[in-house]
Amino acid sequence: WHTAEDALVPVQGSLTLGLALTRAHVPYRLSIYPYGPHGLALSTKVTDCGNPAYAQPMAECWTAEAVEWMATLPAYKF
């Protein structure tokens, strides 16, 4: 996952990776959230280290989304 606002690592890198994975027929999930700097961790108040910019409600669902996606893969059953 990535945020569109990430100034340290441009989102284009994740988009390029997604395109390469598509071309190679490798399953993946890529979520681009609109807000937040690089290094959001869990994107919650618990991991924001006192910086409100690191608590992004729209991105905090990434862990649940990742588990949900992995459960659809044949080799993973959570």
mmCIF file of C-alpha atoms in Angstrom:
data_model
loop_
_atom_site.group_PDB
_atom_site.id
_atom_site.type_symbol
_atom_site.label_atom_id
_atom_site.label_comp_id
_atom_site.label_asym_id
_atom_site.label_seq_id
_atom_site.Cartn_x
_atom_site.Cartn_y
_atom_site.Cartn_z
ATOM 1 C CA TRP A 1 0.000 0.000 0.000
ATOM 2 C CA HIS A 2 1.041 3.572 -0.499
ATOM 3 C CA THR A 3 -0.243 7.092 -0.018
ATOM 4 C CA ALA A 4 -0.572 9.546 -2.854
ATOM 5 C CA GLU A 5 1.019 12.230 -0.646
ATOM 6 C CA ASP A 6 4.199 10.257 0.138
ATOM 7 C CA ALA A 7 6.959 12.754 -0.620
ATOM 8 C CA LEU A 8 9.842 10.434 0.340
ATOM 9 C CA VAL A 9 8.943 7.518 -1.949
ATOM 10 C CA PRO A 10 6.783 8.553 -4.911
ATOM 11 C CA VAL A 11 3.624 6.503 -5.467
ATOM 12 C CA GLN A 12 4.697 5.894 -9.082
ATOM 13 C CA GLY A 13 7.071 3.176 -7.833
ATOM 14 C CA SER A 14 4.183 1.152 -6.408
ATOM 15 C CA LEU A 15 2.143 1.699 -9.554
ATOM 16 C CA THR A 16 5.072 0.503 -11.685
ATOM 17 C CA LEU A 17 5.462 -2.571 -9.478
ATOM 18 C CA GLY A 18 1.738 -3.306 -9.794
ATOM 19 C CA LEU A 19 1.976 -3.101 -13.574
ATOM 20 C CA ALA A 20 4.976 -5.459 -13.605
ATOM 21 C CA LEU A 21 3.159 -7.943 -11.361
ATOM 22 C CA THR A 22 0.122 -7.788 -13.642
ATOM 23 C CA ARG A 23 2.264 -8.481 -16.692
ATOM 24 C CA ALA A 24 3.891 -11.431 -14.891
ATOM 25 C CA HIS A 25 0.480 -12.796 -13.811
ATOM 26 C CA VAL A 26 1.413 -12.520 -10.134
ATOM 27 C CA PRO A 27 -1.549 -11.924 -7.829
ATOM 28 C CA TYR A 28 -1.336 -8.784 -5.736
ATOM 29 C CA ARG A 29 -3.390 -6.146 -4.052
ATOM 30 C CA LEU A 30 -2.358 -2.512 -4.219
ATOM 31 C CA SER A 31 -4.144 0.158 -2.231
ATOM 32 C CA ILE A 32 -3.364 3.831 -2.740
ATOM 33 C CA TYR A 33 -4.699 5.977 0.067
ATOM 34 C CA PRO A 34 -5.013 9.718 -0.560
ATOM 35 C CA TYR A 35 -3.411 11.161 2.572
ATOM 36 C CA GLY A 36 -0.370 10.653 4.734
ATOM 37 C CA PRO A 37 3.401 10.908 4.734
ATOM 38 C CA HIS A 38 5.861 8.043 4.344
ATOM 39 C CA GLY A 39 6.158 5.628 7.268
ATOM 40 C CA LEU A 40 2.603 5.498 8.612
ATOM 41 C CA ALA A 41 3.076 2.052 10.186
ATOM 42 C CA LEU A 42 -0.432 1.036 11.293
ATOM 43 C CA SER A 43 -1.813 4.521 10.528
ATOM 44 C CA THR A 44 -3.409 4.689 13.964
ATOM 45 C CA LYS A 45 -3.031 6.891 17.018
ATOM 46 C CA VAL A 46 -1.174 4.004 18.675
ATOM 47 C CA THR A 47 1.673 4.278 16.136
ATOM 48 C CA ASP A 48 1.608 8.006 15.359
ATOM 49 C CA CYS A 49 4.456 8.825 17.803
ATOM 50 C CA GLY A 50 2.675 12.026 18.790
ATOM 51 C CA ASN A 51 2.431 13.260 15.196
ATOM 52 C CA PRO A 52 -1.209 13.452 14.054
ATOM 53 C CA ALA A 53 -0.112 13.228 10.396
ATOM 54 C CA TYR A 54 0.797 9.581 11.057
ATOM 55 C CA ALA A 55 -2.748 8.679 12.138
ATOM 56 C CA GLN A 56 -4.702 8.401 8.901
ATOM 57 C CA PRO A 57 -8.197 6.947 9.338
ATOM 58 C CA MET A 58 -8.568 6.158 5.624
ATOM 59 C CA ALA A 59 -5.371 4.071 5.636
ATOM 60 C CA GLU A 60 -5.693 2.302 8.989
ATOM 61 C CA CYS A 61 -7.747 -0.457 7.362
ATOM 62 C CA TRP A 62 -4.701 -1.681 5.405
ATOM 63 C CA THR A 63 -3.938 -4.533 7.815
ATOM 64 C CA ALA A 64 -7.474 -5.925 7.660
ATOM 65 C CA GLU A 65 -7.476 -5.563 3.881
ATOM 66 C CA ALA A 66 -4.156 -7.406 3.637
ATOM 67 C CA VAL A 67 -5.407 -10.324 5.746
ATOM 68 C CA GLU A 68 -8.644 -10.443 3.737
ATOM 69 C CA TRP A 69 -6.710 -10.548 0.462
ATOM 70 C CA MET A 70 -4.199 -13.158 1.668
ATOM 71 C CA ALA A 71 -7.075 -15.406 2.721
ATOM 72 C CA THR A 72 -8.147 -15.564 -0.936
ATOM 73 C CA LEU A 73 -4.800 -17.025 -1.985
ATOM 74 C CA PRO A 74 -4.597 -20.823 -2.200
ATOM 75 C CA ALA A 75 -1.443 -21.104 -0.066
ATOM 76 C CA TYR A 76 -2.772 -18.928 2.771
ATOM 77 C CA LYS A 77 -5.676 -19.625 5.064
ATOM 78 C CA PHE A 78 -6.005 -17.286 8.026
#
